[in-house]
Amino acid sequence: MSVSIGSLAAMLLALAAGVLASAAPARAATEITGTVVHVIDGDSVSFVPATGGEPIAVRLHGIDAPEICQPWGPQARDALAEHVRGHTLRLVVQGRDEHGRTLGRLLRGDLDIGERLVRDGHAWSYRYKHDRGPFVAQERMAQALKRGLHADASALMPREFRRRHGPCQGAVQGPVTPVTAGAAPATLAATAPRAATTTTGTVLSLRSDARRCDGRTQCSQMTSCEEATWFLRHCPGTQMDGDGDGIPCERQWCAR
């Protein structure tokens, strides 16, 4: 078979273009530095860029936390608040979810906060069809150790909870109005569906919220190692350090 010089040159150019295209680096994900000003539930926050502008409604990528009106929903929200309160964070944008919120990873230094929430038993690895999500190994470890929500063998994934009971009434799907100086924190009364035993939820404003001793004394009442350590050091009557080594809840939250 004969091939003309022109055709051969065109083939070589096409091949070279394909090699260059395959060698080109993937487009970098958008990364935004800023702070969280509201925590809506265990996987949703309001994020303000360091450069200013309107708050961004963010859904954490790769995790699925309990609904705010289902068991462990408020604890999951509080655990997320513990990780973001007072920190400058990096938001790595992954796209948008079905509600129009920004879908992204929240990073505090090298810590992926979504991954940590799953590892500590505050959320599941997000499922999609046959994909068990990016943090299934962390989820299985949390289940084995009965951490957080996994202490309850009957805990329902949010999708199943919504199927049985419907969505939480008044659930927030968009940006939350930021709290300005002198204003009262925004709140959300999340009414529990009928036939579900739940706890009322509140959107946390991190601009004015502060940790305080509130009567909790045991590991089962904590939501993270950081919280347990703070309570041990600052609050009277705690029962979380049986061996007296200064490290609380070693079998649940502060395992080495």
CSV table of C-alpha atoms in Angstrom, one decimal:
chain,number,residue,atom,x,y,z
A,1,MET,CA,0.0,0.0,0.0
A,2,SER,CA,1.4,3.3,-1.0
A,3,VAL,CA,1.1,6.4,1.2
A,4,SER,CA,1.8,9.9,-0.1
A,5,ILE,CA,4.3,12.2,1.7
A,6,GLY,CA,1.5,14.6,2.5
A,7,SER,CA,-0.7,11.9,4.1
A,8,LEU,CA,2.2,10.6,6.1
A,9,ALA,CA,3.0,14.1,7.4
A,10,ALA,CA,-0.6,14.6,8.4
A,11,MET,CA,-0.6,11.3,10.3
A,12,LEU,CA,2.6,12.2,12.1
A,13,LEU,CA,1.2,15.6,13.1
A,14,ALA,CA,-2.0,14.1,14.4
A,15,LEU,CA,0.0,11.5,16.4
A,16,ALA,CA,2.2,14.2,17.9
A,17,ALA,CA,-0.9,16.3,18.8
A,18,GLY,CA,-2.4,13.3,20.5
A,19,VAL,CA,0.8,12.6,22.5
A,20,LEU,CA,1.0,16.3,23.6
A,21,ALA,CA,-2.7,16.3,24.6
A,22,SER,CA,-2.3,13.2,26.7
A,23,ALA,CA,0.8,14.6,28.4
A,24,ALA,CA,-0.9,18.0,29.2
A,25,PRO,CA,-1.6,18.3,32.9
A,26,ALA,CA,-5.2,18.0,34.1
A,27,ARG,CA,-6.9,21.3,34.8
A,28,ALA,CA,-6.3,22.3,38.4
A,29,ALA,CA,-9.3,22.4,40.7
A,30,THR,CA,-10.4,25.8,41.9
A,31,GLU,CA,-9.1,26.5,45.5
A,32,ILE,CA,-10.5,29.2,47.7
A,33,THR,CA,-9.1,30.3,51.1
A,34,GLY,CA,-11.5,31.5,53.7
A,35,THR,CA,-13.5,30.8,56.8
A,36,VAL,CA,-16.8,29.1,57.8
A,37,VAL,CA,-19.3,31.4,59.4
A,38,HIS,CA,-22.2,29.1,59.7
A,39,VAL,CA,-22.5,25.3,60.1
A,40,ILE,CA,-25.9,24.2,58.9
A,41,ASP,CA,-25.6,20.4,59.5
A,42,GLY,CA,-23.0,17.7,59.5
A,43,ASP,CA,-22.0,18.3,55.8
A,44,SER,CA,-23.2,21.8,54.9
A,45,VAL,CA,-21.6,25.1,55.8
A,46,SER,CA,-21.6,28.8,54.8
A,47,PHE,CA,-18.1,29.8,53.6
A,48,VAL,CA,-16.7,33.3,53.2
A,49,PRO,CA,-13.7,33.8,51.0
A,50,ALA,CA,-10.7,35.7,52.5
A,51,THR,CA,-11.0,38.1,49.6
A,52,GLY,CA,-14.5,39.0,50.7
A,53,GLY,CA,-17.9,38.7,48.9
A,54,GLU,CA,-21.1,36.9,49.6
A,55,PRO,CA,-21.0,33.6,51.6
A,56,ILE,CA,-20.8,30.4,49.6
A,57,ALA,CA,-23.2,27.6,50.4
A,58,VAL,CA,-21.0,24.5,50.5
A,59,ARG,CA,-21.8,20.8,50.6
A,60,LEU,CA,-18.8,18.7,51.7
A,61,HIS,CA,-17.7,16.3,48.9
A,62,GLY,CA,-17.6,12.6,49.6
A,63,ILE,CA,-19.6,12.4,52.8
A,64,ASP,CA,-23.2,12.0,53.9
A,65,ALA,CA,-24.0,13.2,57.4
A,66,PRO,CA,-27.3,12.5,59.3
A,67,GLU,CA,-30.1,14.9,58.6
A,68,ILE,CA,-30.3,17.6,61.3
A,69,CYS,CA,-33.6,16.2,62.5
A,70,GLN,CA,-32.5,12.6,62.8
A,71,PRO,CA,-30.6,10.9,65.6
A,72,TRP,CA,-26.9,12.1,65.7
A,73,GLY,CA,-27.7,15.0,63.3
A,74,PRO,CA,-27.0,17.7,65.9
A,75,GLN,CA,-23.8,15.9,67.1
A,76,ALA,CA,-22.5,15.6,63.5
A,77,ARG,CA,-23.1,19.3,63.0
A,78,ASP,CA,-21.3,20.1,66.3
A,79,ALA,CA,-18.4,17.9,65.3
A,80,LEU,CA,-18.0,19.8,62.0
A,81,ALA,CA,-18.1,23.1,63.9
A,82,GLU,CA,-15.3,21.9,66.1
A,83,HIS,CA,-13.1,21.3,63.1
A,84,VAL,CA,-13.7,24.6,61.4
A,85,ARG,CA,-14.2,27.1,64.2
A,86,GLY,CA,-11.5,29.8,64.3
A,87,HIS,CA,-9.5,28.3,61.4
A,88,THR,CA,-8.5,29.6,58.0
A,89,LEU,CA,-9.5,26.8,55.5
A,90,ARG,CA,-9.0,25.8,51.9
A,91,LEU,CA,-12.1,25.0,49.9
A,92,VAL,CA,-11.3,22.8,46.9
A,93,VAL,CA,-14.2,23.1,44.5
A,94,GLN,CA,-15.4,19.9,42.9
A,95,GLY,CA,-18.6,21.2,41.2
A,96,ARG,CA,-22.2,21.7,42.2
A,97,ASP,CA,-24.8,19.5,43.8
A,98,GLU,CA,-28.5,19.1,42.8
A,99,HIS,CA,-29.5,22.0,45.0
A,100,GLY,CA,-27.0,24.4,43.4
A,101,ARG,CA,-24.6,24.4,46.3
A,102,THR,CA,-20.9,24.4,45.8
A,103,LEU,CA,-19.6,20.8,46.2
A,104,GLY,CA,-16.1,20.8,47.6
A,105,ARG,CA,-13.5,19.5,50.1
A,106,LEU,CA,-12.6,21.5,53.2
A,107,LEU,CA,-9.0,21.3,54.2
A,108,ARG,CA,-7.4,22.5,57.4
A,109,GLY,CA,-3.7,22.2,56.7
A,110,ASP,CA,-3.3,18.6,55.6
A,111,LEU,CA,-6.5,17.5,57.3
A,112,ASP,CA,-9.4,16.6,55.0
A,113,ILE,CA,-12.3,17.5,57.3
A,114,GLY,CA,-14.8,15.4,55.4
A,115,GLU,CA,-12.6,12.3,55.7
A,116,ARG,CA,-12.1,13.0,59.4
A,117,LEU,CA,-15.8,13.2,60.0
A,118,VAL,CA,-16.4,9.8,58.5
A,119,ARG,CA,-13.4,8.3,60.4
A,120,ASP,CA,-14.9,9.6,63.7
A,121,GLY,CA,-18.3,8.2,63.0
A,122,HIS,CA,-20.2,11.5,62.2
A,123,ALA,CA,-21.0,10.7,58.6
A,124,TRP,CA,-21.1,8.0,56.0
A,125,SER,CA,-19.0,7.8,52.8
A,126,TYR,CA,-21.2,9.2,50.1
A,127,ARG,CA,-22.8,6.5,47.9
A,128,TYR,CA,-23.8,6.9,44.3
A,129,LYS,CA,-25.3,3.9,42.5
A,130,HIS,CA,-22.7,1.2,42.9
A,131,ASP,CA,-20.0,3.5,44.1
A,132,ARG,CA,-19.5,3.3,47.9
A,133,GLY,CA,-17.7,6.6,48.0
A,134,PRO,CA,-14.1,7.8,48.7
A,135,PHE,CA,-14.1,7.1,52.4
A,136,VAL,CA,-15.6,3.6,52.7
A,137,ALA,CA,-12.4,2.3,54.5
A,138,GLN,CA,-12.7,5.0,57.2
A,139,GLU,CA,-16.4,4.2,57.5
A,140,ARG,CA,-15.8,0.5,58.1
A,141,MET,CA,-13.3,1.3,60.8
A,142,ALA,CA,-15.7,3.6,62.5
A,143,GLN,CA,-18.4,0.9,62.4
A,144,ALA,CA,-16.0,-1.7,63.8
A,145,LEU,CA,-15.1,0.7,66.7
A,146,LYS,CA,-18.7,1.8,67.2
A,147,ARG,CA,-17.7,5.4,66.9
A,148,GLY,CA,-20.3,8.2,66.9
A,149,LEU,CA,-23.5,7.3,65.1
A,150,HIS,CA,-22.3,3.7,64.6
A,151,ALA,CA,-22.8,3.0,68.4
A,152,ASP,CA,-26.5,2.6,67.4
A,153,ALA,CA,-26.8,-0.5,65.3
A,154,SER,CA,-30.1,0.7,63.9
A,155,ALA,CA,-28.7,4.0,62.5
A,156,LEU,CA,-30.1,4.9,59.1
A,157,MET,CA,-28.3,6.5,56.3
A,158,PRO,CA,-29.8,9.9,55.4
A,159,ARG,CA,-31.3,8.6,52.1
A,160,GLU,CA,-33.2,5.8,53.9
A,161,PHE,CA,-34.2,8.2,56.7
A,162,ARG,CA,-35.8,10.6,54.1
A,163,ARG,CA,-37.5,7.7,52.3
A,164,ARG,CA,-39.1,6.6,55.6
A,165,HIS,CA,-39.9,9.9,57.2
A,166,GLY,CA,-39.5,12.6,54.6
A,167,PRO,CA,-37.1,15.6,54.6
A,168,CYS,CA,-36.6,17.7,57.7
A,169,GLN,CA,-39.1,20.6,57.7
A,170,GLY,CA,-37.5,23.9,56.9
A,171,ALA,CA,-34.2,22.3,55.7
A,172,VAL,CA,-31.7,24.9,54.4
A,173,GLN,CA,-30.7,24.4,50.8
A,174,GLY,CA,-29.2,27.7,49.9
A,175,PRO,CA,-26.9,30.4,51.4
A,176,VAL,CA,-27.5,31.5,55.0
A,177,THR,CA,-27.7,35.2,55.7
A,178,PRO,CA,-24.4,36.1,57.4
A,179,VAL,CA,-24.5,37.4,61.0
A,180,THR,CA,-23.3,41.0,61.2
A,181,ALA,CA,-21.8,42.8,64.2
A,182,GLY,CA,-24.5,43.3,66.9
A,183,ALA,CA,-27.0,41.0,65.2
A,184,ALA,CA,-28.4,37.9,66.8
A,185,PRO,CA,-27.2,34.6,65.3
A,186,ALA,CA,-29.4,33.1,62.6
A,187,THR,CA,-31.4,30.0,63.7
A,188,LEU,CA,-33.2,27.2,62.0
A,189,ALA,CA,-36.0,25.4,63.7
A,190,ALA,CA,-35.8,21.9,62.2
A,191,THR,CA,-39.0,20.1,63.0
A,192,ALA,CA,-38.7,16.4,63.3
A,193,PRO,CA,-40.9,14.3,61.0
A,194,ARG,CA,-43.6,12.3,62.7
A,195,ALA,CA,-42.7,8.8,63.8
A,196,ALA,CA,-39.0,9.8,64.2
A,197,THR,CA,-37.4,10.4,67.6
A,198,THR,CA,-35.1,13.4,66.9
A,199,THR,CA,-33.4,16.5,68.4
A,200,THR,CA,-34.3,20.0,67.2
A,201,GLY,CA,-31.4,21.5,65.3
A,202,THR,CA,-29.9,25.0,65.1
A,203,VAL,CA,-27.7,26.6,62.5
A,204,LEU,CA,-24.5,27.5,64.3
A,205,SER,CA,-23.0,30.9,63.8
A,206,LEU,CA,-19.2,30.6,64.4
A,207,ARG,CA,-18.8,34.3,64.5
A,208,SER,CA,-20.1,34.4,68.1
A,209,ASP,CA,-20.4,30.8,69.2
A,210,ALA,CA,-18.0,29.8,72.0
A,211,ARG,CA,-17.3,26.4,73.8
A,212,ARG,CA,-18.5,26.2,77.4
A,213,CYS,CA,-18.9,23.6,80.2
A,214,ASP,CA,-22.5,22.4,79.8
A,215,GLY,CA,-22.8,19.5,82.2
A,216,ARG,CA,-21.5,16.7,79.9
A,217,THR,CA,-18.9,14.5,81.6
A,218,GLN,CA,-18.7,11.2,79.7
A,219,CYS,CA,-17.1,10.0,76.5
A,220,SER,CA,-20.5,9.0,75.0
A,221,GLN,CA,-21.6,12.6,75.2
A,222,MET,CA,-18.5,13.9,73.2
A,223,THR,CA,-18.3,14.4,69.5
A,224,SER,CA,-14.5,14.4,68.9
A,225,CYS,CA,-11.2,14.0,70.6
A,226,GLU,CA,-10.6,17.8,70.6
A,227,GLU,CA,-13.9,18.3,72.4
A,228,ALA,CA,-13.2,15.6,75.0
A,229,THR,CA,-9.8,17.0,75.7
A,230,TRP,CA,-11.2,20.5,76.2
A,231,PHE,CA,-13.8,19.3,78.6
A,232,LEU,CA,-11.3,17.2,80.5
A,233,ARG,CA,-9.0,20.3,80.9
A,234,HIS,CA,-11.6,22.9,81.7
A,235,CYS,CA,-14.7,21.3,83.2
A,236,PRO,CA,-15.3,19.8,86.6
A,237,GLY,CA,-16.5,16.3,87.3
A,238,THR,CA,-15.5,14.7,84.0
A,239,GLN,CA,-15.3,10.9,83.8
A,240,MET,CA,-13.2,10.4,80.7
A,241,ASP,CA,-9.7,9.6,81.8
A,242,GLY,CA,-9.8,6.4,83.7
A,243,ASP,CA,-6.0,5.8,83.7
A,244,GLY,CA,-5.2,9.4,84.6
A,245,ASP,CA,-2.7,9.9,81.7
A,246,GLY,CA,-4.3,13.2,80.6
A,247,ILE,CA,-5.7,11.6,77.4
A,248,PRO,CA,-9.5,11.2,77.5
A,249,CYS,CA,-11.7,8.7,75.7
A,250,GLU,CA,-8.9,6.6,74.4
A,251,ARG,CA,-11.2,3.7,73.3
A,252,GLN,CA,-13.6,6.0,71.5
A,253,TRP,CA,-12.3,9.4,70.3
A,254,CYS,CA,-8.6,9.7,71.1
A,255,ALA,CA,-7.4,6.2,70.1
A,256,ARG,CA,-3.7,6.1,69.2
